[in-house]
mmCIF file of C-alpha atoms in Angstrom:
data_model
loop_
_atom_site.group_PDB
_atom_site.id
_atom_site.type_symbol
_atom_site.label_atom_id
_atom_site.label_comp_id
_atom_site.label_asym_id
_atom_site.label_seq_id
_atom_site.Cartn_x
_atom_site.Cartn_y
_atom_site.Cartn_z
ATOM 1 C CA UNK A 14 34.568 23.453 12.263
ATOM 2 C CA UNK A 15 33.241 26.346 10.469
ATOM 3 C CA UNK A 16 29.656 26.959 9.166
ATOM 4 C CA UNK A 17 30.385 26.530 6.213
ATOM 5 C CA UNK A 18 31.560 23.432 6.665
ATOM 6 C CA UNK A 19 28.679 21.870 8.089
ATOM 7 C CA UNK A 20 26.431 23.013 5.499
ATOM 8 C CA UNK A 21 28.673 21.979 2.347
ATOM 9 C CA UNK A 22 27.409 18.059 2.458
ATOM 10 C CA UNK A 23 23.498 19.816 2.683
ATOM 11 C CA UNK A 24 23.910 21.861 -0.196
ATOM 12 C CA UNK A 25 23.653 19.223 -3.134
ATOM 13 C CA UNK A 26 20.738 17.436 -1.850
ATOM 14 C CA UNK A 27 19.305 20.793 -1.230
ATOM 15 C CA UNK A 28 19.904 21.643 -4.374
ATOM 16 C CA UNK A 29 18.295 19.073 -5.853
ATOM 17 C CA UNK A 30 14.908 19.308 -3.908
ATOM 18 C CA UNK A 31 14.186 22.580 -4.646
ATOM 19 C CA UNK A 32 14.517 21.670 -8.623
ATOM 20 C CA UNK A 33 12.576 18.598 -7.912
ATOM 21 C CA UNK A 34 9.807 20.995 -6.464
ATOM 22 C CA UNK A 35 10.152 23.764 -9.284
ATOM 23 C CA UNK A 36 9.529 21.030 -11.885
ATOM 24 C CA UNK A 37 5.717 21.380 -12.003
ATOM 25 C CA UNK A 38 6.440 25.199 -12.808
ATOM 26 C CA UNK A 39 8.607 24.767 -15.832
ATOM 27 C CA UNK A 40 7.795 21.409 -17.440
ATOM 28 C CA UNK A 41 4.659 19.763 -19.167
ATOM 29 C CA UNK A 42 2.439 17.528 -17.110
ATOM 30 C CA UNK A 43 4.097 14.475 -18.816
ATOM 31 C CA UNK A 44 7.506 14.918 -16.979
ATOM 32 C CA UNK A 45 5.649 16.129 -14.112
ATOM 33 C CA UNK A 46 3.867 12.513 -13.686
ATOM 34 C CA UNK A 47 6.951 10.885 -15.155
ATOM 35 C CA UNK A 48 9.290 12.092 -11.998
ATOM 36 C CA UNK A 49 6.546 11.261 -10.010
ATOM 37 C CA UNK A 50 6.645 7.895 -10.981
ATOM 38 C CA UNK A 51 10.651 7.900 -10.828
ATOM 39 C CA UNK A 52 10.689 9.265 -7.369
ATOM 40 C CA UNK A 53 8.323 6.578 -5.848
ATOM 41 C CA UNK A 54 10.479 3.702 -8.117
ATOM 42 C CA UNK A 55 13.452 5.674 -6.289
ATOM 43 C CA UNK A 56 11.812 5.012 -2.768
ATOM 44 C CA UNK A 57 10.999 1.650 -3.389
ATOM 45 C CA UNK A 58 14.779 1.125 -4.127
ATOM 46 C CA UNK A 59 15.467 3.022 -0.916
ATOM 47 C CA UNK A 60 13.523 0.341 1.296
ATOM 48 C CA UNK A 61 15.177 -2.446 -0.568
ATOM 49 C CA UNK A 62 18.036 -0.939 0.095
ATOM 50 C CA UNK A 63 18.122 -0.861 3.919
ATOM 51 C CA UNK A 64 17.867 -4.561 4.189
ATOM 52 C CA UNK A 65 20.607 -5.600 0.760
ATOM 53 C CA UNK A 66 22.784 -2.591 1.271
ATOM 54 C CA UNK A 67 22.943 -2.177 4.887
ATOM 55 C CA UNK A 68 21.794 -5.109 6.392
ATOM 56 C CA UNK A 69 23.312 -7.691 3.724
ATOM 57 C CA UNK A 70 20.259 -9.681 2.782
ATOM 58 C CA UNK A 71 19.074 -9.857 -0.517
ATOM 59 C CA UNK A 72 15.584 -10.251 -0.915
ATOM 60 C CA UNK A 73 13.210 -10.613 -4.005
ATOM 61 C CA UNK A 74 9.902 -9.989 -2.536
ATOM 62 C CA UNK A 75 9.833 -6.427 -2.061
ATOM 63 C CA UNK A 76 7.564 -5.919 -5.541
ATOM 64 C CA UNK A 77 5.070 -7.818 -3.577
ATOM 65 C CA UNK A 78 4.967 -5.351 -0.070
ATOM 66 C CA UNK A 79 4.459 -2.437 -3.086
ATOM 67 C CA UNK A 80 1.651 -4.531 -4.777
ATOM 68 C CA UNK A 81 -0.100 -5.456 -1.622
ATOM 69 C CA UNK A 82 0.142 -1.588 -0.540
ATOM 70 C CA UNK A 83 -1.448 -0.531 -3.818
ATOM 71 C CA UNK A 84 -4.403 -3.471 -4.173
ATOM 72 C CA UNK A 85 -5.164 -2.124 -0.138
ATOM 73 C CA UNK A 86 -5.797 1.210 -1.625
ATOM 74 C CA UNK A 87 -7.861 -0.482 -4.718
ATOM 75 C CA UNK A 88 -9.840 -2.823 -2.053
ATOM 76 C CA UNK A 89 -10.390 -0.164 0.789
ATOM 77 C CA UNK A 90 -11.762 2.672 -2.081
ATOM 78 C CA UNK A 91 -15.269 3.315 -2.465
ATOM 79 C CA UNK A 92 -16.592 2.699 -6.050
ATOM 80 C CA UNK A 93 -16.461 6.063 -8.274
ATOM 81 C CA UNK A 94 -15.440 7.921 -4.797
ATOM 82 C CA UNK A 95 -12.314 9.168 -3.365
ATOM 83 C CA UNK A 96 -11.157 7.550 -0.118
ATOM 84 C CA UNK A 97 -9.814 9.661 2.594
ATOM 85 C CA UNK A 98 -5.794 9.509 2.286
ATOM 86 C CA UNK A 99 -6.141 9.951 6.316
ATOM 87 C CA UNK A 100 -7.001 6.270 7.065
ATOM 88 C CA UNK A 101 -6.133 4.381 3.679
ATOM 89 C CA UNK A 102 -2.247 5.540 3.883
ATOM 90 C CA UNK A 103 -1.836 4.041 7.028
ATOM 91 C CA UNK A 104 -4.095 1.011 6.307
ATOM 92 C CA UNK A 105 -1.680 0.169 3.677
ATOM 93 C CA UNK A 106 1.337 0.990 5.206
ATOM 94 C CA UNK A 107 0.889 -1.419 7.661
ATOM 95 C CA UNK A 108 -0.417 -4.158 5.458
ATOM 96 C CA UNK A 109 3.001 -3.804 3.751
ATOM 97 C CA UNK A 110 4.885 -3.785 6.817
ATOM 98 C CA UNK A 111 2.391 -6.957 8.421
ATOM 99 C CA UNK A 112 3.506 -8.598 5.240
ATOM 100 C CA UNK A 113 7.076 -8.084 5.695
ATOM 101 C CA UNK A 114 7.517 -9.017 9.272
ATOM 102 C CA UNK A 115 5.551 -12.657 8.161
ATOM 103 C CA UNK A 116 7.628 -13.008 5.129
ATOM 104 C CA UNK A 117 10.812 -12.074 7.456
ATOM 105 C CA UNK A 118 9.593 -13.989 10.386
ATOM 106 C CA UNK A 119 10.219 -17.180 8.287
ATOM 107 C CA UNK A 120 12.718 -16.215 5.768
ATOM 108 C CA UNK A 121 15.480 -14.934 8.093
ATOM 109 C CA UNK A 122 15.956 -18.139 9.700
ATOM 110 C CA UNK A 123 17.642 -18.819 6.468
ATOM 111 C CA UNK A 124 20.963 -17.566 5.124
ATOM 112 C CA UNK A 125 22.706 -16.725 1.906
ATOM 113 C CA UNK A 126 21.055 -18.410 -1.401
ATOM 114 C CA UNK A 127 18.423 -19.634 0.825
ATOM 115 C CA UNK A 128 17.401 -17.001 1.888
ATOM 116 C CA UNK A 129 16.795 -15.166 -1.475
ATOM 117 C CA UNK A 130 14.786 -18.426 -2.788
ATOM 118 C CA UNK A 131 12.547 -17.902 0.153
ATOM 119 C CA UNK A 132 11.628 -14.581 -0.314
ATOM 120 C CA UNK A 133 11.288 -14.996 -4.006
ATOM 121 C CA UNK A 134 8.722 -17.874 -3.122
ATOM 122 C CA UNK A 135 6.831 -16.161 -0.762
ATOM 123 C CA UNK A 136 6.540 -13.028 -3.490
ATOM 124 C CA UNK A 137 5.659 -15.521 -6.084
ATOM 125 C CA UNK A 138 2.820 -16.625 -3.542
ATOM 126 C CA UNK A 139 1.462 -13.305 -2.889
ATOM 127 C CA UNK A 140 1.528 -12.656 -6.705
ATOM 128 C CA UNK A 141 -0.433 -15.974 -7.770
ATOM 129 C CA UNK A 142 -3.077 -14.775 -4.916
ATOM 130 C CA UNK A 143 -3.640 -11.737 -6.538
ATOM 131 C CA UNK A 144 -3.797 -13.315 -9.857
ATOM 132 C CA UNK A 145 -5.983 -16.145 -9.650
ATOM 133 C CA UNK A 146 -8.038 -14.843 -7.021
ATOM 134 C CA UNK A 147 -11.413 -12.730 -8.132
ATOM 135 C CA UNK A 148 -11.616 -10.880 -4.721
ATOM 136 C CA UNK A 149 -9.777 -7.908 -6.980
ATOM 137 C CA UNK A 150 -10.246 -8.173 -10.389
ATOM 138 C CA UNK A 151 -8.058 -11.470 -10.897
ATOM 139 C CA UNK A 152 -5.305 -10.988 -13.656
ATOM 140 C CA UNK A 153 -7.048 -8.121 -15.258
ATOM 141 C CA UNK A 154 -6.443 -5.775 -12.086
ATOM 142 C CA UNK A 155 -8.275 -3.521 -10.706
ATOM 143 C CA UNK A 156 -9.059 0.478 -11.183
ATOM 144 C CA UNK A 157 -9.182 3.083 -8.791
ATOM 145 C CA UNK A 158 -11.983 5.248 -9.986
ATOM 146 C CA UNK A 159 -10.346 8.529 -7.868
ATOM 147 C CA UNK A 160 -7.057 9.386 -6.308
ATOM 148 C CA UNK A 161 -7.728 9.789 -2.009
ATOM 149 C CA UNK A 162 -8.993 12.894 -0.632
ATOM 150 C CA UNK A 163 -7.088 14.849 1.803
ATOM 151 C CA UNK A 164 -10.179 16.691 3.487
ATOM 152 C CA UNK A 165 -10.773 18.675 6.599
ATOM 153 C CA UNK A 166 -14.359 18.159 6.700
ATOM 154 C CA UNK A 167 -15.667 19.636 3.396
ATOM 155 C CA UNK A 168 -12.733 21.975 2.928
ATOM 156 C CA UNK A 169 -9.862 20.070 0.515
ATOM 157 C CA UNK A 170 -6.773 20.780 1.790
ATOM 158 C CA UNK A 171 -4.989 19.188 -1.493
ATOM 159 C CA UNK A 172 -6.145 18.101 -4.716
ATOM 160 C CA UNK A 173 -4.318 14.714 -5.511
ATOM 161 C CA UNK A 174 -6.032 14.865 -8.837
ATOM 162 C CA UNK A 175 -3.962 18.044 -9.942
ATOM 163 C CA UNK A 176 -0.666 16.480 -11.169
ATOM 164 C CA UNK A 177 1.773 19.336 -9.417
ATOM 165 C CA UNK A 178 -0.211 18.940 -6.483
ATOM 166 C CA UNK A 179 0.386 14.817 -6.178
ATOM 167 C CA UNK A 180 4.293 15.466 -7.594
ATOM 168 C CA UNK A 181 4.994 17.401 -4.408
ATOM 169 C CA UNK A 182 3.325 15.263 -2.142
ATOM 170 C CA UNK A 183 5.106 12.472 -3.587
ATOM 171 C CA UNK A 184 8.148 14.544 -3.139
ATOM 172 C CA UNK A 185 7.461 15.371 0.268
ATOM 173 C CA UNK A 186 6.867 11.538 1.340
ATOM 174 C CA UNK A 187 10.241 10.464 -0.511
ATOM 175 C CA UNK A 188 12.230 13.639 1.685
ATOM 176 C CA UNK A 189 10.663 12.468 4.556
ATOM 177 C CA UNK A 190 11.714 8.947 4.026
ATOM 178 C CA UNK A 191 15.404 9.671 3.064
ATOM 179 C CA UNK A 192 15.505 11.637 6.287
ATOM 180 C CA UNK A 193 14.164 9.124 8.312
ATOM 181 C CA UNK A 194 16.522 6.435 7.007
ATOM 182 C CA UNK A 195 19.328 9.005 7.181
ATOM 183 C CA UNK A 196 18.474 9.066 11.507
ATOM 184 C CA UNK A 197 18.154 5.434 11.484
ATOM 185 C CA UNK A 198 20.981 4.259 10.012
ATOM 186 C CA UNK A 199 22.804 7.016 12.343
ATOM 187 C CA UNK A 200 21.075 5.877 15.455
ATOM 188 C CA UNK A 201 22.607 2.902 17.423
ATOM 189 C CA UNK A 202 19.669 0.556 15.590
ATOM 190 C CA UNK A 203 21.851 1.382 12.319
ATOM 191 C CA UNK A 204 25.071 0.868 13.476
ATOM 192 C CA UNK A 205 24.624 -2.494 14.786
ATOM 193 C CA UNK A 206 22.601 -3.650 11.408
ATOM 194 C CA UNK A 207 25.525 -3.154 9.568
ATOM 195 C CA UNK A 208 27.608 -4.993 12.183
ATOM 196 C CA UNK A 209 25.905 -7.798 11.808
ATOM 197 C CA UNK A 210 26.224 -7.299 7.774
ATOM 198 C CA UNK A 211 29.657 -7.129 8.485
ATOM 199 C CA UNK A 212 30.319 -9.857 10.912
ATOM 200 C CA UNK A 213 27.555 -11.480 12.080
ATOM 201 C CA UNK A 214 29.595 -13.923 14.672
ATOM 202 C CA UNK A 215 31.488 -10.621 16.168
ATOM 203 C CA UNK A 216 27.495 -8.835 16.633
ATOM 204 C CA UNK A 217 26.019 -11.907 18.752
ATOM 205 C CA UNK A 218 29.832 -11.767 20.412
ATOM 206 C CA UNK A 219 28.906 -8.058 21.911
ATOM 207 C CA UNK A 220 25.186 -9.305 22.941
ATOM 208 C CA UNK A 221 23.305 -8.065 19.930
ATOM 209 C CA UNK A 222 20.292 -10.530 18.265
ATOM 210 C CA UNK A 223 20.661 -10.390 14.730
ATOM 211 C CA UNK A 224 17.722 -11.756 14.405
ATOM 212 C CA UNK A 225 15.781 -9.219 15.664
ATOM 213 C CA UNK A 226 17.464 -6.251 14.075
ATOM 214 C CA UNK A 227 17.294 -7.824 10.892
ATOM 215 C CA UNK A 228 13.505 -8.793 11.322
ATOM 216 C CA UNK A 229 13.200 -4.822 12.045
ATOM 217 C CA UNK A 230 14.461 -3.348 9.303
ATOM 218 C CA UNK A 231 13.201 -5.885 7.045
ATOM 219 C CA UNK A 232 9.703 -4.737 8.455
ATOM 220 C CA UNK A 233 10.726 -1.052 8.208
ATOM 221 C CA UNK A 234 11.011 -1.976 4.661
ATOM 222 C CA UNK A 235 8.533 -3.541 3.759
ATOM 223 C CA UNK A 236 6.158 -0.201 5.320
ATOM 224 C CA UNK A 237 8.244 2.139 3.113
ATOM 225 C CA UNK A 238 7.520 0.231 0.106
ATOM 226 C CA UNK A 239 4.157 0.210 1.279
ATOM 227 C CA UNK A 240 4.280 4.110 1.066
ATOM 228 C CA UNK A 241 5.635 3.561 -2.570
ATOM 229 C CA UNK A 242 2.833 1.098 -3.568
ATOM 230 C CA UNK A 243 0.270 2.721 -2.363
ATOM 231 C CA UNK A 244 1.119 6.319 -4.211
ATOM 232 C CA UNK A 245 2.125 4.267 -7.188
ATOM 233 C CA UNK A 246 -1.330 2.713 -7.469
ATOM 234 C CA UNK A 247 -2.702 6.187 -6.328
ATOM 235 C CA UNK A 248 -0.735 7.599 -9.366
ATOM 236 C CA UNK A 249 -2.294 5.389 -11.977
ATOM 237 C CA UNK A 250 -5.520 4.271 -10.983
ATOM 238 C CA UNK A 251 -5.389 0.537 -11.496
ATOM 239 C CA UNK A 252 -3.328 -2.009 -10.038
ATOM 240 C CA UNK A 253 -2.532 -5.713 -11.651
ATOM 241 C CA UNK A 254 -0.503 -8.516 -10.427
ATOM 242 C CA UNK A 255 2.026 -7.145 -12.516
ATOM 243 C CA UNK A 256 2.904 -4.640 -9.167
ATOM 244 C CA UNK A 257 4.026 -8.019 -7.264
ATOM 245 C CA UNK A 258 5.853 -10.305 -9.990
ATOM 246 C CA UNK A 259 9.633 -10.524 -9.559
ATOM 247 C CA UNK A 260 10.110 -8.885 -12.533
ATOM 248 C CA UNK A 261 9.927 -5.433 -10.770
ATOM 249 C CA UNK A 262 11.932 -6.788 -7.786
ATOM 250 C CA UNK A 263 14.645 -7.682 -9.712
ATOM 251 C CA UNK A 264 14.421 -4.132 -11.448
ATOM 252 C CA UNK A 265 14.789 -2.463 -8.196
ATOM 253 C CA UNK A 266 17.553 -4.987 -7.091
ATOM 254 C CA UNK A 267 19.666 -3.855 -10.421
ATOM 255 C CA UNK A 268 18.273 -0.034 -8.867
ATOM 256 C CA UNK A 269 20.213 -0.889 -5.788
ATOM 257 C CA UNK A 270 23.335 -2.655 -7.027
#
């Protein structure tokens, strides 16, 4: 196989993330933010995606694993300061991703309609929580008075505030995702969670628990839409229950489809 060869299914995708990160060189700050927003709307899709696409479940809860991402940002921020990125992107990652592995923990003992009924109830839950609780601003939201700091002491290593400056580190985040999920799906974990998509009485044939790969990458989901909740409410400095209604599940659902 020649070099060429090899590189030829690179080049597109290339291609298309070195326009992505000329953008904030050639266009107004209002496209700038606006493919921000459509590149973290494009991860989100890409977690839902490994659990309807290659794992065959279809789930309507995945708006709330963004929201709860986002109001962890808005809860763990100091008022009119800028919390460290270092400790709040993780903190919401893995309330996201604690989220999902409850939601799936219960859920995926359920199959087919069921199953989609059960995560839209437990999304419906988390967005009613939000709502009529006051512990963050009840159904008028919440603002986040400054995007997160990425510091090194006193020196800042990048100004979130500066919209170029957030549009590549959104871009960043979203390569490193696709890459990830690229591995994973490539790895032997990938393989056999579209086996079990596939035929799911053949998988527990060969020894595999479906049941635990599919708990996996539902929780592998839920953190990356943590990663796009968190940025998203980062983005726009105010989250509202709006962020976990099934309105914006279903969006993302059409994304994927």
């Amino acid at each position: 196989m020649t070099k060429q060869r090899v590189l030829r299914p690179y080049a597109l995708p290339l291609l298309c993330l070195a326009a992505a990160a000329a953008l904030p060189a050639v266009a107004p700050v209002y496209y700038v933010q606006f493919a921000s927003k459509a590149l973290l709307m494009g991860l989100l899709a890409m977690a839902l995606n490994l659990v309807v696409g290659h794992g065959g479940l279809v789930s309507l809860c995945h708006a709330a694993l963004f929201g709860v991402a986002g109001y962890t940002l808005a809860l763990a921020a100091p008022r009119y300061e800028a919390a460290a990125l270092w400790w709040t992107l993780p903190l919401a990652v893995a309330a996201a991703a604690v989220l999902a592995f409850a939601i799936g923990a219960l859920a995926l003992r359920t199959r087919g309609v069921a199953f989609i009924m059960v995560t839209l109830a437990f999304g419906e839950m988390a967005f009613y929580l939000v709502h009529d609780g006051d512990f963050a601003g009840g159904s008028d939201g919440a603002f986040i008075d400054a995007k997160p700091s990425v510091k090194l002491g006193e020196f800042v290593l990048l100004d979130l505030e500066n919209a170029a400056t957030f549009h590549l580190v959104v871009l960043a985040a979203v390569a490193a995702a696709t890459a990830f999920l690229a591995l994973l799906l490539r790895a032997p974990f990938g393989r056999a969670l579209m086996a079990s998509r596939d035929n799911e009485r053949r998988a527990r044939a060969l020894g595999f628990s479906v049941y635990r790969l599919r708990l996996t990458a539902f929780t592998i989901s839920g953190a990356l839409a943590g990663v796009a909740g968190y940025f998203a409410a980062a983005q726009f400095g105010f989250v509202a229950p709006q962020m976990l209604g099934w309105h914006l599940s279903a969006t993302v659902l059409v994304m994927v489809l």
